[in-house]
Amino acid sequence: MSLRVSQVAEQAGVSPDAVRFYEKEGLLPQPPRSPAGYREYDPTVPQRVRFIKGAQEMGLKLAEIGELLEIQDRGACPCGHTKTLVERRIAEIDAEMARLSGLRVELAEMAKLECPATDQGDLWPCEVTFIKRGGERVG
Amino acid sequence: MSLRVSQVAEQAGVSPDAVRFYEKEGLLPQPPRSPAGYREYDPTVPQRVRFIKGAQEMGLKLAEIGELLEIQDRGACPCGHTKTLVERRIAEIDAEMARLSGLRVELAEMAKLECPATDQGDLWPCEVTFIKRGGERVG
DNA sequence: GTAAACCTTGGAGTCGACTCCAAGGTCAAG
DNA sequence: CTTGACCTTGGAGTCGACTCCAAGGTTTAC
């Protein structure tokens, strides 16, 4: 039996619109249609959609996932390519974590600051911190 | 002396378009105009723009920065509010770092996988990993 | 036979922070 | 007096991954 778009969507945990969107973007093959024009999906399609969601949760973009699927569909082993993608993503994650960790320190320091008795003109401690940062960056 | 939009932009390290955009969004006051209609900025404005950039690098959204500036402009001490914003952002950062760190582990494991001799039908190890993840999530 | 719940399409709207464009006005230098 | 570098405005375009809509056709249940 074939599946309708909303059944695929439900089984994969996405919206029917998303399924149609993936098809439009070339991530899902165009399925055969019923006489009335309804999409009739192969029962393996929800798995493919879950693959998309899984890869997406790994931080890959739809375009990248599309690349992977395309290579896979052509029957070539995409592992090398996948590895490149994955390693690039790991590097991005490392960079982002370093950035966030530095940021966290600065924010935590900022959150410790107290308000009363400003000695910096008409600026408050937190704002002074912000502005000093801006000044450092540029000047 | 007053500054023109591109001078403000240069001193703050942004584009003239960005300066006009901030004005449109209410983050910068509408400056007086020259007879020809040119914006004539107070020399403190680049500092305000750097404040915006600084806060932005902290991960605050323009709308939030706008809130801060508005309170500041009204003469009220925004420290409590700033603190709320900053603490919220810290919580977000912690959540994001936890997510990324888990992700990194999974990706690193994936990158270690080797290609040859698939024993899982017509899927490659990396894809199997992806799909299994999808399957776990949903089923 | 009719109402609800699906399906189809194309196209617009969303968020965020801009950027880019066109079509014109202004100003300093040579 | 012209060239070129600025300025003005409003509005459209960008990226990403959808969501929502209208206006119609179909299928299913009662």
Tab-separated table of C-alpha atoms (C1' of nucleotides) in Angstrom:
chain	number	residue	atom	x	y	z
A	1	MET	CA	0.000	0.000	0.000
A	2	SER	CA	1.061	3.516	-0.701
A	3	LEU	CA	1.082	6.386	1.717
A	4	ARG	CA	-0.486	9.768	1.368
A	5	VAL	CA	1.436	12.903	2.106
A	6	SER	CA	-0.036	13.365	5.558
A	7	GLN	CA	0.718	9.761	6.487
A	8	VAL	CA	4.321	10.171	5.450
A	9	ALA	CA	4.399	13.403	7.403
A	10	GLU	CA	2.956	11.820	10.502
A	11	GLN	CA	5.246	8.808	10.375
A	12	ALA	CA	8.245	11.067	10.009
A	13	GLY	CA	7.148	13.643	12.528
A	14	VAL	CA	6.922	16.613	10.182
A	15	SER	CA	4.113	18.564	8.533
A	16	PRO	CA	2.643	17.660	5.151
A	17	ASP	CA	3.814	21.048	3.937
A	18	ALA	CA	7.344	20.125	4.909
A	19	VAL	CA	7.148	16.903	2.909
A	20	ARG	CA	5.994	18.791	-0.159
A	21	PHE	CA	8.720	21.323	0.491
A	22	TYR	CA	11.392	18.608	0.556
A	23	GLU	CA	10.082	17.301	-2.712
A	24	LYS	CA	10.207	20.769	-4.248
A	25	GLU	CA	13.792	21.121	-3.034
A	26	GLY	CA	14.711	17.800	-4.612
A	27	LEU	CA	15.319	15.902	-1.366
A	28	LEU	CA	12.450	13.549	-2.016
A	29	PRO	CA	11.720	11.967	-5.394
A	30	GLN	CA	8.510	12.888	-7.121
A	31	PRO	CA	6.142	10.077	-6.204
A	32	PRO	CA	3.636	8.475	-8.562
A	33	ARG	CA	0.179	9.974	-8.436
A	34	SER	CA	-3.254	8.490	-8.012
A	35	PRO	CA	-5.803	9.124	-10.773
A	36	ALA	CA	-6.938	12.133	-8.797
A	37	GLY	CA	-3.403	13.490	-8.611
A	38	TYR	CA	-2.695	12.515	-5.009
A	39	ARG	CA	0.907	11.648	-4.158
A	40	GLU	CA	1.338	7.918	-3.518
A	41	TYR	CA	4.409	7.323	-1.447
A	42	ASP	CA	6.464	4.222	-1.084
A	43	PRO	CA	6.463	3.057	2.561
A	44	THR	CA	10.220	3.696	2.787
A	45	VAL	CA	9.796	7.418	2.279
A	46	PRO	CA	9.109	8.246	5.936
A	47	GLN	CA	12.502	6.713	6.679
A	48	ARG	CA	14.100	9.011	4.154
A	49	VAL	CA	12.378	11.960	5.775
A	50	ARG	CA	13.630	10.846	9.164
A	51	PHE	CA	17.094	10.677	7.661
A	52	ILE	CA	16.647	14.295	6.648
A	53	LYS	CA	15.504	15.256	10.123
A	54	GLY	CA	18.371	13.338	11.713
A	55	ALA	CA	20.968	14.996	9.532
A	56	GLN	CA	19.307	18.318	10.191
A	57	GLU	CA	19.602	17.843	13.918
A	58	MET	CA	23.286	17.275	13.326
A	59	GLY	CA	23.353	20.812	12.033
A	60	LEU	CA	23.572	20.025	8.349
A	61	LYS	CA	21.678	22.275	5.999
A	62	LEU	CA	19.047	20.958	3.637
A	63	ALA	CA	21.302	21.704	0.676
A	64	GLU	CA	24.043	19.563	2.219
A	65	ILE	CA	21.646	16.771	3.018
A	66	GLY	CA	20.446	17.012	-0.549
A	67	GLU	CA	24.011	16.481	-1.757
A	68	LEU	CA	24.350	13.421	0.427
A	69	LEU	CA	21.065	11.951	-0.743
A	70	GLU	CA	21.874	12.630	-4.344
A	71	ILE	CA	25.176	10.794	-4.139
A	72	GLN	CA	23.499	8.000	-2.250
A	73	ASP	CA	20.760	7.745	-4.864
A	74	ARG	CA	23.317	7.528	-7.615
A	75	GLY	CA	24.692	4.480	-5.884
A	76	ALA	CA	28.098	5.875	-5.045
A	77	CYS	CA	29.396	5.533	-1.538
A	78	PRO	CA	29.080	8.967	0.006
A	79	CYS	CA	31.151	8.240	3.054
A	80	GLY	CA	34.093	10.386	2.040
A	81	HIS	CA	31.797	13.242	1.286
A	82	THR	CA	29.789	12.689	4.410
A	83	LYS	CA	33.003	12.681	6.381
A	84	THR	CA	34.049	16.004	4.894
A	85	LEU	CA	30.671	17.483	5.737
A	86	VAL	CA	30.732	16.049	9.208
A	87	GLU	CA	34.253	17.199	9.890
A	88	ARG	CA	33.451	20.674	8.678
A	89	ARG	CA	30.474	20.705	10.981
A	90	ILE	CA	32.618	19.557	13.904
A	91	ALA	CA	35.018	22.406	13.242
A	92	GLU	CA	32.083	24.821	13.201
A	93	ILE	CA	30.837	23.403	16.463
A	94	ASP	CA	34.237	23.810	18.076
A	95	ALA	CA	34.440	27.402	16.930
A	96	GLU	CA	30.945	28.128	18.140
A	97	MET	CA	31.569	26.520	21.510
A	98	ALA	CA	34.731	28.522	21.987
A	99	ARG	CA	32.844	31.687	21.142
A	100	LEU	CA	29.973	30.843	23.468
A	101	SER	CA	32.271	29.922	26.283
A	102	GLY	CA	34.086	33.256	26.088
A	103	LEU	CA	30.772	35.012	25.841
A	104	ARG	CA	29.436	33.189	28.847
A	105	VAL	CA	32.318	34.381	30.984
A	106	GLU	CA	31.745	37.972	29.977
A	107	LEU	CA	28.023	37.772	30.510
A	108	ALA	CA	28.435	36.121	33.879
A	109	GLU	CA	30.729	38.928	34.921
A	110	MET	CA	28.212	41.416	33.721
A	111	ALA	CA	25.427	39.760	35.675
A	112	LYS	CA	27.498	40.137	38.850
A	113	LEU	CA	27.771	43.904	38.474
A	114	GLU	CA	25.725	46.057	40.782
A	115	CYS	CA	23.790	49.120	40.003
A	116	PRO	CA	24.174	51.778	42.693
A	117	ALA	CA	26.401	54.847	42.680
A	118	THR	CA	27.642	55.180	39.181
A	119	ASP	CA	30.949	56.966	38.945
A	120	GLN	CA	31.090	57.014	35.196
A	121	GLY	CA	29.009	60.014	34.232
A	122	ASP	CA	25.533	59.176	33.093
A	123	LEU	CA	26.190	55.554	32.215
A	124	TRP	CA	25.394	52.488	34.269
A	125	PRO	CA	27.874	49.764	34.956
A	126	CYS	CA	26.403	47.326	32.488
A	127	GLU	CA	26.221	49.939	29.788
A	128	VAL	CA	29.750	51.064	30.542
A	129	THR	CA	30.873	47.502	30.065
A	130	PHE	CA	29.081	47.275	26.772
A	131	ILE	CA	30.379	50.550	25.512
A	132	LYS	CA	33.903	49.920	26.614
A	133	ARG	CA	33.765	46.703	24.675
A	134	GLY	CA	32.545	48.542	21.627
A	135	GLY	CA	35.267	51.118	22.009
A	136	GLU	CA	37.968	48.502	22.327
A	137	ARG	CA	36.794	46.708	19.247
A	138	VAL	CA	36.865	49.744	17.034
A	139	GLY	CA	39.480	52.065	18.408
B	1	MET	CA	30.995	69.536	14.390
B	2	SER	CA	28.398	67.079	13.273
B	3	LEU	CA	28.966	63.781	11.577
B	4	ARG	CA	27.482	62.476	8.408
B	5	VAL	CA	25.995	59.041	8.202
B	6	SER	CA	29.034	57.488	6.568
B	7	GLN	CA	31.341	58.997	9.192
B	8	VAL	CA	29.241	57.576	11.986
B	9	ALA	CA	29.245	54.277	10.151
B	10	GLU	CA	32.992	54.260	9.720
B	11	GLN	CA	33.687	55.233	13.308
B	12	ALA	CA	31.402	52.490	14.539
B	13	GLY	CA	32.515	49.865	12.083
B	14	VAL	CA	29.193	49.343	10.344
B	15	SER	CA	27.684	50.311	7.002
B	16	PRO	CA	25.785	53.552	6.412
B	17	ASP	CA	22.793	51.419	5.546
B	18	ALA	CA	23.015	49.775	8.945
B	19	VAL	CA	23.024	53.177	10.664
B	20	ARG	CA	19.903	54.229	8.775
B	21	PHE	CA	18.403	50.850	9.592
B	22	TYR	CA	19.008	51.334	13.316
B	23	GLU	CA	17.364	54.715	13.105
B	24	LYS	CA	14.362	53.227	11.326
B	25	GLU	CA	14.132	50.583	14.049
B	26	GLY	CA	14.219	53.232	16.733
B	27	LEU	CA	17.624	52.372	18.169
B	28	LEU	CA	19.083	55.688	17.130
B	29	PRO	CA	17.311	59.029	17.572
B	30	GLN	CA	16.358	60.932	14.465
B	31	PRO	CA	19.199	63.433	14.036
B	32	PRO	CA	18.787	67.050	12.942
B	33	ARG	CA	19.141	67.624	9.236
B	34	SER	CA	21.240	70.011	7.193
B	35	PRO	CA	19.384	72.389	4.834
B	36	ALA	CA	19.862	69.784	2.120
B	37	GLY	CA	18.326	67.084	4.291
B	38	TYR	CA	21.545	65.329	5.288
B	39	ARG	CA	21.621	63.705	8.716
B	40	GLU	CA	23.841	65.616	11.145
B	41	TYR	CA	24.940	63.357	13.944
B	42	ASP	CA	26.167	64.240	17.351
B	43	PRO	CA	29.729	62.934	17.875
B	44	THR	CA	28.500	60.591	20.623
B	45	VAL	CA	26.388	58.594	18.197
B	46	PRO	CA	29.198	56.282	17.019
B	47	GLN	CA	29.552	55.254	20.655
B	48	ARG	CA	25.897	54.388	20.781
B	49	VAL	CA	26.276	52.336	17.653
B	50	ARG	CA	29.243	50.538	19.173
B	51	PHE	CA	27.068	49.857	22.187
B	52	ILE	CA	24.594	48.235	19.837
B	53	LYS	CA	27.316	46.158	18.203
B	54	GLY	CA	28.721	45.161	21.578
B	55	ALA	CA	25.356	44.065	22.888
B	56	GLN	CA	24.758	42.276	19.637
B	57	GLU	CA	27.953	40.304	20.005
B	58	MET	CA	26.656	39.263	23.400
B	59	GLY	CA	23.854	37.613	21.502
B	60	LEU	CA	21.146	40.124	22.284
B	61	LYS	CA	18.658	40.871	19.558
B	62	LEU	CA	18.142	44.354	18.204
B	63	ALA	CA	14.689	44.454	19.785
B	64	GLU	CA	16.212	43.686	23.183
B	65	ILE	CA	18.943	46.245	22.731
B	66	GLY	CA	16.255	48.692	21.766
B	67	GLU	CA	14.470	48.011	25.036
B	68	LEU	CA	17.664	48.651	26.950
B	69	LEU	CA	18.375	51.881	25.110
B	70	GLU	CA	14.844	53.083	25.545
B	71	ILE	CA	14.944	52.589	29.267
B	72	GLN	CA	18.345	54.196	29.381
B	73	ASP	CA	17.108	57.167	27.368
B	74	ARG	CA	14.185	57.640	29.719
B	75	GLY	CA	16.691	58.042	32.516
B	76	ALA	CA	15.709	54.966	34.479
B	77	CYS	CA	18.386	52.610	35.613
B	78	PRO	CA	18.069	49.538	33.426
B	79	CYS	CA	20.330	47.327	35.450
B	80	GLY	CA	17.598	45.045	36.693
B	81	HIS	CA	16.256	44.684	33.229
B	82	THR	CA	19.702	44.245	31.761
B	83	LYS	CA	20.383	41.592	34.306
B	84	THR	CA	17.245	39.708	33.355
B	85	LEU	CA	18.187	39.895	29.707
B	86	VAL	CA	21.744	38.834	30.414
B	87	GLU	CA	20.728	35.984	32.647
B	88	ARG	CA	18.263	34.744	30.105
B	89	ARG	CA	20.988	34.852	27.516
B	90	ILE	CA	23.355	32.930	29.797
B	91	ALA	CA	20.742	30.222	30.215
B	92	GLU	CA	20.366	30.063	26.460
B	93	ILE	CA	24.104	29.781	26.051
B	94	ASP	CA	24.277	26.951	28.568
B	95	ALA	CA	21.520	25.081	26.775
B	96	GLU	CA	23.159	25.611	23.422
B	97	MET	CA	26.548	24.501	24.689
B	98	ALA	CA	25.077	21.345	26.141
B	99	ARG	CA	23.376	20.627	22.859
B	100	LEU	CA	26.517	21.273	20.845
B	101	SER	CA	28.639	19.202	23.128
B	102	GLY	CA	26.349	16.192	22.749
B	103	LEU	CA	26.238	16.760	19.038
B	104	ARG	CA	30.000	16.938	18.827
B	105	VAL	CA	30.345	13.546	20.434
B	106	GLU	CA	27.942	11.988	17.986
B	107	LEU	CA	29.541	13.624	14.997
B	108	ALA	CA	33.017	12.655	16.111
B	109	GLU	CA	31.852	9.069	16.385
B	110	MET	CA	30.377	9.297	12.952
B	111	ALA	CA	33.587	10.665	11.495
B	112	LYS	CA	35.423	7.649	12.851
B	113	LEU	CA	33.223	5.206	10.963
B	114	GLU	CA	34.708	3.443	7.974
B	115	CYS	CA	33.136	2.781	4.662
B	116	PRO	CA	33.978	-0.698	3.381
B	117	ALA	CA	31.826	-3.788	3.467
B	118	THR	CA	28.439	-2.618	4.462
B	119	ASP	CA	26.428	-5.269	6.205
B	120	GLN	CA	23.261	-3.280	6.451
B	121	GLY	CA	21.658	-3.738	3.071
B	122	ASP	CA	22.126	-0.872	0.703
B	123	LEU	CA	22.944	1.754	3.276
B	124	TRP	CA	26.360	3.006	4.300
B	125	PRO	CA	27.462	3.211	7.878
B	126	CYS	CA	27.006	6.924	8.181
B	127	GLU	CA	23.572	6.789	6.647
B	128	VAL	CA	22.629	3.905	8.868
B	129	THR	CA	23.648	5.988	11.819
B	130	PHE	CA	21.550	8.866	10.625
B	131	ILE	CA	18.567	6.772	9.866
B	132	LYS	CA	18.722	4.858	13.077
B	133	ARG	CA	18.719	8.143	14.897
B	134	GLY	CA	15.677	9.236	12.963
B	135	GLY	CA	13.996	5.944	13.687
B	136	GLU	CA	14.725	6.177	17.383
B	137	ARG	CA	13.338	9.653	17.583
B	138	VAL	CA	10.076	8.796	15.942
B	139	GLY	CA	9.325	5.193	16.647
C	1	DG	C1'	-26.546	13.793	-0.388
C	2	DT	C1'	-23.858	16.261	2.262
C	3	DA	C1'	-20.344	17.428	5.490
C	4	DA	C1'	-15.811	16.675	7.105
C	5	DA	C1'	-11.443	15.731	6.188
C	6	DC	C1'	-8.399	15.046	3.096
C	7	DC	C1'	-5.793	16.381	-1.401
C	8	DT	C1'	-3.948	19.766	-5.292
C	9	DT	C1'	-1.459	24.225	-6.863
C	10	DG	C1'	0.883	28.632	-6.741
C	11	DG	C1'	2.181	32.164	-4.203
C	12	DA	C1'	2.685	35.059	-0.171
C	13	DG	C1'	4.307	35.617	4.590
C	14	DT	C1'	7.569	34.746	8.592
C	15	DC	C1'	11.953	35.961	11.302
C	16	DG	C1'	16.475	38.918	11.678
C	17	DA	C1'	19.489	42.077	10.253
C	18	DC	C1'	20.603	43.863	7.098
C	19	DT	C1'	22.090	44.835	1.764
C	20	DC	C1'	21.231	46.561	-2.689
C	21	DC	C1'	18.834	49.272	-6.011
C	22	DA	C1'	16.882	53.153	-8.562
C	23	DA	C1'	16.218	57.718	-9.243
C	24	DG	C1'	17.152	61.654	-7.876
C	25	DG	C1'	19.571	65.886	-5.003
C	26	DT	C1'	24.109	68.091	-3.218
C	27	DC	C1'	28.661	69.425	-2.817
C	28	DA	C1'	33.888	69.948	-3.439
C	29	DA	C1'	37.630	69.745	-6.717
C	30	DG	C1'	39.717	70.846	-11.013
D	1	DC	C1'	30.801	73.001	-15.816
D	2	DT	C1'	31.412	68.530	-15.230
D	3	DT	C1'	32.957	64.531	-12.709
D	4	DG	C1'	32.587	61.849	-8.864
D	5	DA	C1'	31.620	61.064	-4.244
D	6	DC	C1'	28.527	61.745	-1.191
D	7	DC	C1'	23.467	62.155	0.421
D	8	DT	C1'	18.073	61.243	0.221
D	9	DT	C1'	13.872	57.981	-0.119
D	10	DG	C1'	11.113	53.829	-0.608
D	11	DG	C1'	11.078	49.383	-1.632
D	12	DA	C1'	12.826	44.939	-3.030
D	13	DG	C1'	16.026	41.083	-2.245
D	14	DT	C1'	18.791	37.832	0.736
D	15	DC	C1'	19.204	33.377	3.536
D	16	DG	C1'	16.750	29.008	5.578
D	17	DA	C1'	13.150	26.231	6.350
D	18	DC	C1'	9.346	26.277	6.389
D	19	DT	C1'	4.030	27.918	7.275
D	20	DC	C1'	-0.247	29.664	5.791
D	21	DC	C1'	-3.587	30.860	2.406
D	22	DA	C1'	-7.038	30.603	-1.273
D	23	DA	C1'	-9.697	28.204	-4.304
D	24	DG	C1'	-10.721	24.388	-5.900
D	25	DG	C1'	-11.086	18.799	-6.432
D	26	DT	C1'	-11.695	13.999	-3.932
D	27	DT	C1'	-12.793	10.653	-0.770
D	28	DT	C1'	-15.008	8.779	3.216
D	29	DA	C1'	-18.550	8.280	6.616
D	30	DC	C1'	-23.079	8.549	7.881
